[in-house]
XYZ file of C-alpha atoms in Angstrom:
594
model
C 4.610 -28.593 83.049
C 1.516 -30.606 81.990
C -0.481 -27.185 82.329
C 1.924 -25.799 79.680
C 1.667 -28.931 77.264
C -2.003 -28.828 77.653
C -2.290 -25.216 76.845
C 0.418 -25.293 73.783
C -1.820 -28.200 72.562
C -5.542 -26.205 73.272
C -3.693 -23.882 70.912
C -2.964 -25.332 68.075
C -6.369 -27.195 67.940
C -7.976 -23.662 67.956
C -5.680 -22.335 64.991
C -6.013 -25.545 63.476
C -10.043 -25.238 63.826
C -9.901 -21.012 63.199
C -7.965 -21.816 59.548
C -10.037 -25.096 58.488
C -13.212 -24.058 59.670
C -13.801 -20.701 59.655
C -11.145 -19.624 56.648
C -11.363 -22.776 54.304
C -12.985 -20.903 51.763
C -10.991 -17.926 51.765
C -6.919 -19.846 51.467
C -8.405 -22.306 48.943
C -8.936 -19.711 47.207
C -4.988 -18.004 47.681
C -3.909 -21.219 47.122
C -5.848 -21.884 43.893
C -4.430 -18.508 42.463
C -1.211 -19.824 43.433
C -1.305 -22.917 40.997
C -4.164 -22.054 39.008
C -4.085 -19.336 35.909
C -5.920 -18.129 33.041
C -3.580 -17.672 29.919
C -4.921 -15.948 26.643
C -4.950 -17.511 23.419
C -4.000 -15.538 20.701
C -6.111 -16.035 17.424
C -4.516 -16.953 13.884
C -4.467 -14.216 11.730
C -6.251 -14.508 8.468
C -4.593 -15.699 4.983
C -4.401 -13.110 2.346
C -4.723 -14.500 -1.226
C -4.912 -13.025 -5.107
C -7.541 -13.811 -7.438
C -6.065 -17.120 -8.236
C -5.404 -18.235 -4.674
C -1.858 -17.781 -4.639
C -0.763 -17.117 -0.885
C 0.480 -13.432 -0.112
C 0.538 -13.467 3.481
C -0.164 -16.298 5.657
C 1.458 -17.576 8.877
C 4.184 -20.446 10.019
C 4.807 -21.987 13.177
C 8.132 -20.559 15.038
C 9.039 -20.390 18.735
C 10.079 -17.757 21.018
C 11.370 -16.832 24.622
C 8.917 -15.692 26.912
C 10.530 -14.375 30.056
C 9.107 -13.602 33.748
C 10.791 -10.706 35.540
C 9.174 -12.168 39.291
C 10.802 -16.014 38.195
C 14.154 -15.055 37.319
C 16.799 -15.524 39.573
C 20.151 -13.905 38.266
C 19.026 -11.137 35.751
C 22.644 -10.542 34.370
C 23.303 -14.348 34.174
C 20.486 -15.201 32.020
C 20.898 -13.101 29.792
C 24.786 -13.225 29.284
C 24.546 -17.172 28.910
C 22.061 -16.654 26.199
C 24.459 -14.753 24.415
C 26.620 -17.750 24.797
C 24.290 -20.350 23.586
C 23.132 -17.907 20.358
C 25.425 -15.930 18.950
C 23.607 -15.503 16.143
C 21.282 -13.303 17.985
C 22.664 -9.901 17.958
C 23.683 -8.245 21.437
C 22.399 -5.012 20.978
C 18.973 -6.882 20.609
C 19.056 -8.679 24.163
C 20.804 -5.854 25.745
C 17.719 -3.705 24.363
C 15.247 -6.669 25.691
C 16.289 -6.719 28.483
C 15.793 -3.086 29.512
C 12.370 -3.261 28.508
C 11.669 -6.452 30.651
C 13.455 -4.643 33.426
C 10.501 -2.055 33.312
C 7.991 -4.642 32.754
C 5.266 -5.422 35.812
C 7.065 -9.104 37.687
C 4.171 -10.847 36.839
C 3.807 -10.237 33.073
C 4.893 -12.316 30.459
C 7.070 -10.902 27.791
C 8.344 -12.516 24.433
C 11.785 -11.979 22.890
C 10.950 -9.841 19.658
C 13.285 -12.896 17.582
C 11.971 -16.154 16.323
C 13.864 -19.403 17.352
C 14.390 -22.012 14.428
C 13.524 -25.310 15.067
C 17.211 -26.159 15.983
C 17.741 -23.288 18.460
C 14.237 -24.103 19.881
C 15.856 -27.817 20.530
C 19.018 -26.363 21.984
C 17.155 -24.252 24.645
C 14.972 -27.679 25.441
C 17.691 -29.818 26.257
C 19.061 -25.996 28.468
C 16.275 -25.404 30.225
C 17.027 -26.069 33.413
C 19.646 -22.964 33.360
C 17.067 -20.278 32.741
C 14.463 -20.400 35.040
C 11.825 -17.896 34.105
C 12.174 -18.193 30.676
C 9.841 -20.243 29.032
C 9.716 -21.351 24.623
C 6.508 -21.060 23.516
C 4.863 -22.138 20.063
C 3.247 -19.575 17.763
C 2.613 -18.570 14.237
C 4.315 -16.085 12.857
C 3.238 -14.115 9.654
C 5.036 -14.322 6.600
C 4.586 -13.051 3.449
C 6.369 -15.604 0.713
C 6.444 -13.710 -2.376
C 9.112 -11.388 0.027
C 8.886 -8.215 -1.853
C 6.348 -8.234 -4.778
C 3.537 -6.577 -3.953
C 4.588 -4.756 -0.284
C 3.182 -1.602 -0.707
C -0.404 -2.608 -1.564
C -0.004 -5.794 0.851
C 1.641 -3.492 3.903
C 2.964 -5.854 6.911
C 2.258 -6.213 10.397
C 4.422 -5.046 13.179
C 4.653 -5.172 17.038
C 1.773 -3.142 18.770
C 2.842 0.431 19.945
C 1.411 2.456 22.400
C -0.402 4.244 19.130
C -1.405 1.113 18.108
C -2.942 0.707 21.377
C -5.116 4.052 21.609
C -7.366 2.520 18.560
C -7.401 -1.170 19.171
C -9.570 -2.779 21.290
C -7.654 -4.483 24.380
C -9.428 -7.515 25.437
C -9.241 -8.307 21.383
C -5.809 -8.159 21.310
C -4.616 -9.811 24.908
C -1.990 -12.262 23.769
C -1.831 -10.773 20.558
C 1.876 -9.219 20.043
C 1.257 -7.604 16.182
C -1.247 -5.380 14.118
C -1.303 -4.338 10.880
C 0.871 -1.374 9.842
C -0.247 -0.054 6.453
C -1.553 -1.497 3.464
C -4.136 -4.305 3.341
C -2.678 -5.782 6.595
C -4.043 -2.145 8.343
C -7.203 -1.769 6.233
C -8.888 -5.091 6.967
C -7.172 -5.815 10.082
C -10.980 -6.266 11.729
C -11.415 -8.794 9.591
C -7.914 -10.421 9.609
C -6.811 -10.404 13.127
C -9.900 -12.891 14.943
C -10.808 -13.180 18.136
C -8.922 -14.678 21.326
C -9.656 -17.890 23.299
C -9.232 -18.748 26.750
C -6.951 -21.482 28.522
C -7.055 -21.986 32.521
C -4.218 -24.290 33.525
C -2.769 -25.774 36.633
C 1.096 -24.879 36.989
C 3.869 -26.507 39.102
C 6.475 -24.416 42.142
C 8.467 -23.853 38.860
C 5.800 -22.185 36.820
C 5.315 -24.996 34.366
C 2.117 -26.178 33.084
C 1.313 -29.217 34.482
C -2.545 -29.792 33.631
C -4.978 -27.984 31.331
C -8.346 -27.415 33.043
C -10.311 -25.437 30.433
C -10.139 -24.240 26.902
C -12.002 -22.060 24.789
C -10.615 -21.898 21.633
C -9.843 -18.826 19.656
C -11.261 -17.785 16.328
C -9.231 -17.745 13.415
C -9.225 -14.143 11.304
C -11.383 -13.944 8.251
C -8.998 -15.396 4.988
C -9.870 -12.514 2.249
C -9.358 -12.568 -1.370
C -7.844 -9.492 -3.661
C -8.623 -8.145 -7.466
C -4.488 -8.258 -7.859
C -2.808 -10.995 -9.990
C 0.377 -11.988 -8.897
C 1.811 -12.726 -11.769
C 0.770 -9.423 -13.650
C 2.303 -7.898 -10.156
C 5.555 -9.725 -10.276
C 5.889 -8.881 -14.876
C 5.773 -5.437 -14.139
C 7.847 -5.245 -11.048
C 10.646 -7.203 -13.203
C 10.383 -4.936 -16.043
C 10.465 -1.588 -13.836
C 13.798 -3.686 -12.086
C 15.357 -0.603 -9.268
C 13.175 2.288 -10.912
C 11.582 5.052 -9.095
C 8.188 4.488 -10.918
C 4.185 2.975 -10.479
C 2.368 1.373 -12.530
C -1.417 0.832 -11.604
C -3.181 -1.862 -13.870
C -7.228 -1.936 -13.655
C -9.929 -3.465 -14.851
C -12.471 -0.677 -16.951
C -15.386 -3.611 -16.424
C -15.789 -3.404 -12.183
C -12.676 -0.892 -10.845
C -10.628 -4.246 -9.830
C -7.169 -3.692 -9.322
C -4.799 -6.206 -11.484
C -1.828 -4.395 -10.316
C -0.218 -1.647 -7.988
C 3.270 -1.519 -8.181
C 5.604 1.051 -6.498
C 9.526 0.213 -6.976
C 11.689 -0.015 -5.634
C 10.369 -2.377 -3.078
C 11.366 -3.993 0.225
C 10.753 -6.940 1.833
C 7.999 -6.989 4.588
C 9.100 -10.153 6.646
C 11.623 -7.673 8.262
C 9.051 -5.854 10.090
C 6.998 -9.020 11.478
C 9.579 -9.588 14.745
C 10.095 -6.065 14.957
C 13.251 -4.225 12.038
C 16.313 -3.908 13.706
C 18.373 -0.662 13.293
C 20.479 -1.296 10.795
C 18.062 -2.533 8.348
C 15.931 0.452 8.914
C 18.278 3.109 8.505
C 18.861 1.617 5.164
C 15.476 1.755 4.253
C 14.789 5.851 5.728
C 18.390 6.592 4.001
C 18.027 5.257 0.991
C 17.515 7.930 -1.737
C 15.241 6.606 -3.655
C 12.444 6.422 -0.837
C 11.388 2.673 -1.004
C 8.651 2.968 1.705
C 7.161 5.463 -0.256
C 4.063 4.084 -2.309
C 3.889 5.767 -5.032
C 1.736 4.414 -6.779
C -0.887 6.050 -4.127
C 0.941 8.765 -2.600
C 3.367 9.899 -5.613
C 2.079 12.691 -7.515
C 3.322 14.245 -10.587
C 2.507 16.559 -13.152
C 0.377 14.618 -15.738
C 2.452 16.357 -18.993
C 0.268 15.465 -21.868
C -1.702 12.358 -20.785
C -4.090 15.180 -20.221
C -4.956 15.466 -23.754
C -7.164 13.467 -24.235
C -9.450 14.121 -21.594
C -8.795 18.222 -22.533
C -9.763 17.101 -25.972
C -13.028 15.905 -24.940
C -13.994 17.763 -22.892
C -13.693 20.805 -25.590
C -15.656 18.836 -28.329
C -18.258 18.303 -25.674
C -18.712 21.807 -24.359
C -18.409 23.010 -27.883
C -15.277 24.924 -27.496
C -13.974 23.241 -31.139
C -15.174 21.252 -33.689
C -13.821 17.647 -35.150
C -12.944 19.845 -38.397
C -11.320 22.698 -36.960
C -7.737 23.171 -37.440
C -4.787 25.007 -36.170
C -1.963 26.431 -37.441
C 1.341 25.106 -35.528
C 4.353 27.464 -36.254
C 6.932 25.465 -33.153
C 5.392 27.893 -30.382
C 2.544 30.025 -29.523
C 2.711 33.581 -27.831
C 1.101 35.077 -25.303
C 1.534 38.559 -24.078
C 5.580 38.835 -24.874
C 6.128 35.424 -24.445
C 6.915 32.672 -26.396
C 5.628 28.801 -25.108
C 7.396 26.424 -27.213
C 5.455 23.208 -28.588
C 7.674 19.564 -27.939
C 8.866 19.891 -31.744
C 10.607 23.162 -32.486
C 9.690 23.334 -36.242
C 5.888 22.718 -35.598
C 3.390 20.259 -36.751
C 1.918 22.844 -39.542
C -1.751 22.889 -40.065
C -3.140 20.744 -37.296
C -6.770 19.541 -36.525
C -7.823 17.938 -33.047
C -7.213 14.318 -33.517
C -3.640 15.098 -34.845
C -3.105 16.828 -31.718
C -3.871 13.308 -29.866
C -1.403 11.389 -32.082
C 1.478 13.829 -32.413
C 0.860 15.656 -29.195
C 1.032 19.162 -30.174
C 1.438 21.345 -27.328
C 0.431 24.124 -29.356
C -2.748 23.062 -30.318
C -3.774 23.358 -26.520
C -2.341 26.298 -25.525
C -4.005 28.294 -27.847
C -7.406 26.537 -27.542
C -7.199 26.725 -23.313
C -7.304 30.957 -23.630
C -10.574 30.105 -24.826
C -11.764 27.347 -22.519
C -10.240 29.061 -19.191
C -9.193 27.839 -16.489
C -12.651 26.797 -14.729
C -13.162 25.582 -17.926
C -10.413 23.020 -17.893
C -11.474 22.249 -14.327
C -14.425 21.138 -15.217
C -13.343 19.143 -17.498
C -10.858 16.803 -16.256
C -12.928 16.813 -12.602
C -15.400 13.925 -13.748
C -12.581 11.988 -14.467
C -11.791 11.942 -10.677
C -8.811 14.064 -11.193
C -7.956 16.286 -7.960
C -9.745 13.922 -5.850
C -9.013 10.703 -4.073
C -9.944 7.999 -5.929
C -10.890 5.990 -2.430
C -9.279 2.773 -3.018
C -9.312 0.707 -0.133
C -6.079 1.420 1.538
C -4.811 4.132 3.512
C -2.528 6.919 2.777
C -3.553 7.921 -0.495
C -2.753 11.512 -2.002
C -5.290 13.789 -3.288
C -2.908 15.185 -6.518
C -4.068 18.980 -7.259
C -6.833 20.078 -10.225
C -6.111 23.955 -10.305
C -8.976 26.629 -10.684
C -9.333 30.162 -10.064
C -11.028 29.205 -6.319
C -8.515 26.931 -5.758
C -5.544 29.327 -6.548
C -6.960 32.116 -4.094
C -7.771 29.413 -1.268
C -4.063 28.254 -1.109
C -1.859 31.179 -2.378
C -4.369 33.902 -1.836
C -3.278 35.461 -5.268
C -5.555 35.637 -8.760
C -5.287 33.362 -11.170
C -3.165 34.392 -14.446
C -4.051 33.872 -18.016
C -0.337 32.554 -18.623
C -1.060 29.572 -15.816
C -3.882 28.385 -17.920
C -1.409 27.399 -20.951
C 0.786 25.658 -19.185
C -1.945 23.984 -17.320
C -3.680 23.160 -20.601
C -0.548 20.136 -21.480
C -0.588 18.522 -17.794
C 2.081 21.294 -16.027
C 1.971 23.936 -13.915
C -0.127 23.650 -10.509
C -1.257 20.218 -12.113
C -0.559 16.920 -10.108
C -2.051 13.490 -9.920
C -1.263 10.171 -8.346
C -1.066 6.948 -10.483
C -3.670 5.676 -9.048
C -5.997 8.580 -10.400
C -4.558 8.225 -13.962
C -5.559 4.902 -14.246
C -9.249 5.076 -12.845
C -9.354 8.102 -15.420
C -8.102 6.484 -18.273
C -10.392 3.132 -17.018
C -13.629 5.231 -16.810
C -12.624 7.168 -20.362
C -12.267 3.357 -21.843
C -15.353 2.777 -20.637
C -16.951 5.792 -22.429
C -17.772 7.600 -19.047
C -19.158 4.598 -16.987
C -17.148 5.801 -13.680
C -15.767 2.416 -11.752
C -14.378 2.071 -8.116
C -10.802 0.913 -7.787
C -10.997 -1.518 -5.521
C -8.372 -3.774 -3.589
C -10.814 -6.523 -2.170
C -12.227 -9.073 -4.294
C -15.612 -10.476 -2.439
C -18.536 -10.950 -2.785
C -19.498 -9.823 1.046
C -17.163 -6.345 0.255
C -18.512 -3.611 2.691
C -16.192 -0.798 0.392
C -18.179 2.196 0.204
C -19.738 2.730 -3.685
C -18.618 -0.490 -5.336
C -20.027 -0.884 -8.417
C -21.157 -4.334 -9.250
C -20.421 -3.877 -13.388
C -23.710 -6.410 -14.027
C -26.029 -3.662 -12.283
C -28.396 -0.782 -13.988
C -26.379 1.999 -13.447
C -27.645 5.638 -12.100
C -26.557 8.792 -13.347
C -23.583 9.481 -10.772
C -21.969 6.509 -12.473
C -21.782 7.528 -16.012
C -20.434 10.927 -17.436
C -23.310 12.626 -19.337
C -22.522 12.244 -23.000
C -23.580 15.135 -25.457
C -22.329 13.066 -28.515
C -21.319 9.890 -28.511
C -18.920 10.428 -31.531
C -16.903 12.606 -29.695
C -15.612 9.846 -27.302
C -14.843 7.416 -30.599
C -13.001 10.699 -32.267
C -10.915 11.172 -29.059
C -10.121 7.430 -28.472
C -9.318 6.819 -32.199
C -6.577 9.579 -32.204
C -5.716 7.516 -28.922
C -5.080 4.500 -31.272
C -3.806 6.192 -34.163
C -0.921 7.268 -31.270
C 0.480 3.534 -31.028
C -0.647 2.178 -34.456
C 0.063 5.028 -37.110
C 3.400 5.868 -37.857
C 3.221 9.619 -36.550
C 2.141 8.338 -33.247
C 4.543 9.180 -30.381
C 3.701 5.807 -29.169
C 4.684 4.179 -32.610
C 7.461 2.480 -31.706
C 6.863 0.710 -28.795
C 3.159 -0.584 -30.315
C 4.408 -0.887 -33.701
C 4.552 -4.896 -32.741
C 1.227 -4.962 -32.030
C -1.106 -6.417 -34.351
C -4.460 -8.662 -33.152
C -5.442 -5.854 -31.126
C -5.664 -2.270 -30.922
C -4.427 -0.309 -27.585
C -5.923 3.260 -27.386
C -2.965 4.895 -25.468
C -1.144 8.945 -24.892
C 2.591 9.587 -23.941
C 3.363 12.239 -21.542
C 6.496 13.634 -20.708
C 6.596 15.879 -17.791
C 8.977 18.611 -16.932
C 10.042 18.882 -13.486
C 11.859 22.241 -13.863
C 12.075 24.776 -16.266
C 14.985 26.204 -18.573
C 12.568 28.724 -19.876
C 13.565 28.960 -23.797
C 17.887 28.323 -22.877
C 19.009 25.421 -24.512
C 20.760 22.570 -22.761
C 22.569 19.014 -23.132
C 20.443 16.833 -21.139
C 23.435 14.419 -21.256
C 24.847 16.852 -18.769
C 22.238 17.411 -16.351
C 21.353 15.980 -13.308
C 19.268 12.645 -13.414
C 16.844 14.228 -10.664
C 16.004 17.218 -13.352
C 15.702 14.856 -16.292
C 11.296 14.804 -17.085
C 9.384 12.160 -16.017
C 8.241 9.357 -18.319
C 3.925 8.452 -18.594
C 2.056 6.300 -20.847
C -1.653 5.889 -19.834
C -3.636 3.501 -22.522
C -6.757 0.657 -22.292
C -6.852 -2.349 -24.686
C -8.705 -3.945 -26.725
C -10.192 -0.877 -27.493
C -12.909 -1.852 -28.666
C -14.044 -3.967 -25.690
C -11.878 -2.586 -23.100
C -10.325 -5.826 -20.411
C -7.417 -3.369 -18.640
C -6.892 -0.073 -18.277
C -2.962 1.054 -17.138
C -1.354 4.078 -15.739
C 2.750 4.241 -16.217
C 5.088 7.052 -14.379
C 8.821 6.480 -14.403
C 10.337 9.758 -12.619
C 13.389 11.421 -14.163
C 13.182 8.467 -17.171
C 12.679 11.113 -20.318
C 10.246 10.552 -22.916
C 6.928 8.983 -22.240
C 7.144 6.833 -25.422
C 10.677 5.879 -25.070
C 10.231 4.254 -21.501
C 6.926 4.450 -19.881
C 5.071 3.109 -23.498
C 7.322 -0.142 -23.650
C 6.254 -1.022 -19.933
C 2.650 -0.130 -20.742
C 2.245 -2.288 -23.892
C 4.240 -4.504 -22.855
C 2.427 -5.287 -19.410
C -1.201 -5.268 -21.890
C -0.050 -7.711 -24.166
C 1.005 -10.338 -21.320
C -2.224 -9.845 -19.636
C -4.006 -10.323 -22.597
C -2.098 -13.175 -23.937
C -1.309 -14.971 -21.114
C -3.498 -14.192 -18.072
C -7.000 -12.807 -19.447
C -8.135 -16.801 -20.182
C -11.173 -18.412 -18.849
């Protein structure tokens, strides 16, 4: 028996000397990773301001659940007496959380996509005994407090998918649970989103943290300024109220954006947590496409804001003189057919300038048989139209600036003599974007100095061909001018459009006295009667033209250029001019001060 206790005892004195001895190392080790863990700490993501430091996206504290599949006890349980203790979150949400936690590795953290007030976050405290595994954590949360105004240059960040995962870079984003979508948010998300830190911390049985050992703290994203001003933003988005329009406000001096408005709008704070169904299926549904920017991505036939720039270029390539006239009759035919001007009785004897003022379609249909096509094309292309303008968020549209080449590239048919009439007033194949309106009308206000629009007001901006206005300037950034009169002859009629009785801008300008605004109406036709006549009363709003105003002031000294397209709203000057001089004479009045 004493053999046997003496043996049982050798025993243990040689396990006891195998594991301390030989294996210290190796289970200090297991037992350190038992107690001992690295967490991530996720960066703050940079403020976005305007030019006068108003806040347009920043971040606020919140709290959320973060749940461990490998510590939870009674799956079911946990989450049916959550349900209990907030109703207010919806069912369908923690139904569809917990799925994806189901699927989720046992050892992997995962937050509730739903931000706890500070009075629910108190309510779990004093519950938390009852849901082990589930932990509230602090965080910041972005926000964006001017709630709609400005969404679709501003964009919004949302949770990272597994797309958004393909292009970011994963040991940047550990801990991090959003990215930006679209807009500013996606373009300078390098900038905005920082860098992590680093946190190793001693935790209890229970998976609390009982001790921090280390910290490296994260860096915050890069705050960055923009060209817009919120309160020019927030005018013009009152004024267009639930319109499908844009309006894209620049400055002719250095391509800065004052503006970009797309309505009707949406609030971005319901993408931060992650939109719920029924929110989103409002949005996708809702007819008049309120995720669409269209002040970017909209394009529309330019109807006759394309005048001026026609008128131009003519004088400049010497297809007419400032003295020539032409005799208006109400129409002008071609071949058999008969293309009626705006004003069925005609404007008479008309010279070029009156063409500007009055917009006489008739004027340019017969001039464009002589100019062509290519002609016209060449023409209107140093303006930027048919191209993307490059402003500094994504998505933008490229609009269309026909030509013979083009026509055969993408219908693989000739190009007809009949095409280049219509095309000659802004219809036809003809499309631009808002966007490209403006930066035309900015770089025609500048007398051909071509400008940048830009987004991004710093002075550290790594955009691509920014144009600082105080530098010499090369020859790709100015037009090349045969005659300098011709540009004051085509911006004159420009004026004479708002400030002359005859103008088709007369009425809404007519106020407008300490200034002059050089501006065009347009009213484009988005389907054709042919020569029929109709009661627009009686047709559908979606077939009504679309209102445009394009115009710079002071003309003389040019401080904001501005593009206006209201779809379906009728005449340019009876809708889209009001906006336009409207939107001018605040800025200049009100905002333009040192």
């Amino acid at each position: 028996m004493i053999l046997v206790i003496f043996m049982v005892f050798m025993t243990l004195i040689a396990r006891m000397t195998y594991l301390q001895w030989f294996n210290h190392e190796k289970y200090l080790s297991r037992a350190d990773g038992n107690r001992i863990s690295v967490q991530t700490l996720p960066p703050q993501r940079g403020h976005i301001f305007d030019r006068n430091q108003v806040l347009l996206a920043g971040s606020v504290s919140n709290y959320k659940l973060s749940f461990r599949r490998e510590n939870i006890i009674q799956f079911d349980s946990t989450f049916e007496q959550l349900k209990t203790l907030f109703p207010e979150i919806e069912s369908s949400l923690l139904d569809e959380f917990s799925q994806t936690l189901r699927r989720t590795p046992r050892h992997r953290d995962l937050a509730l996509p739903y931000s706890l007030t500070e009075k629910q976050a108190a309510i779990f405290a004093a519950q938390r005994f009852r849901f082990p595994g589930v932990t509230l954590q602090a965080q910041l949360k972005r926000t964006y407090p001017l709630e709609s105004s400005g969404v679709h240059f501003l964009g919004y960040v949302g949770r990272i998918s597994q797309n958004d995962l393909q292009r970011l870079d994963a040991r940047r984003y550990r801990g991090t649970e959003v990215t930006g979508k679209i807009g500013i948010e996606r373009a300078y998300e390098d900038r905005l989103h920082g860098y992590p830190g680093l946190q190793t911390v001693e935790s209890n049985a229970q998976g609390r943290v009982v001790r921090i050992l280390d910290t490296i703290a994260p860096k915050q994203g890069e705050n960055i300024t923009l060209t817009i001003d919120s309160r020019l933003q927030r005018f013009i988005e009152e004024k267009l109220g639930d319109r499908r329009a844009a309006v894209v406000a620049i400055s002719p001096l250095n391509g800065e954006i004052l503006a970009l408005v797309s309505t009707p709008t949406y609030d971005p704070n319901l993408f931060v947590d992650g939109i719920n169904h029924t929110n989103y299926n409002a949005l996708i549904n809702n007819p008049n496409k309120p995720l669409i920017n269209r002040a970017i991505r909209g394009q529309y036939p330019p109807g006759s804001t394309t005048k001026p720039f026609v008128a131009l270029g003519a004088l400049e390539q010497g297809a007419i003189t400032m003295t020539e006239r032409i005799f208006d009759p109400g129409y002008f035919e071609f071949q058999g057919h008969r293309y009626r001007n705006w004003r069925r009785q005609g404007h008479g004897w008309t010279d070029l300038k009156r063409s500007i003022v009055e917009s006489v379609d008739t004027f340019y249909y017969k001039m464009s048989l002589d100019i062509g096509i290519d002609g016209l094309n060449s023409m209107l292309s140093p303006f930027g139209f048919g191209e993307r303008t490059g402003i500094d968020i994504p998505g933008e549209a490229s609009g269309i600036l026909p030509s013979q080449e083009w026509k055969r590239a993408t219908h693989g048919e000739p190009w007809y003599r009949g095409e280049t009439i219509i095309a000659s007033i802004g219809q036809g194949y003809n499309l631009v974007t808002p966007i490209q309106l403006a930066q035309a009308t900015a770089i025609l206000a500048n007398r051909g100095r071509i400008i940048q629009p830009h987004l991004l007001k710093s002075e550290n901006s790594d955009i691509q061909n920014f144009i600082d206005p105080t530098s010499e300037l090369d020859r790709s950034d100015q037009i090349p001018i045969r005659s300098r009169n011709h540009w004051e002859y085509v911006i004159q009629g420009m004026i004479d459009s708002v400030h002359t009785p005859r103008g088709t801008a007369w009425n809404a300008g007519r106020h407008i006295n300490d200034y002059q605004i050089a501006g065009k109406t347009g009213t484009a036709q988005v389907f054709s009667l042919h020569d029929t006549d109709f009661n627009a009363d009686e047709l559908d709003p979606r077939l009504h033209s679309h209102s445009l105003f394009i115009a710079f002031a002071p003309a003389s000294n040019p401080k904001i250029a501005i593009a206006v397209i209201a779809e379906n709203a009728g005449s340019g000057g009876r809708v889209a001019a009001p906006i336009a001089i409207e939107t001018i004479d605040y800025y200049l009045k009100e905002l333009d001060k040192p």
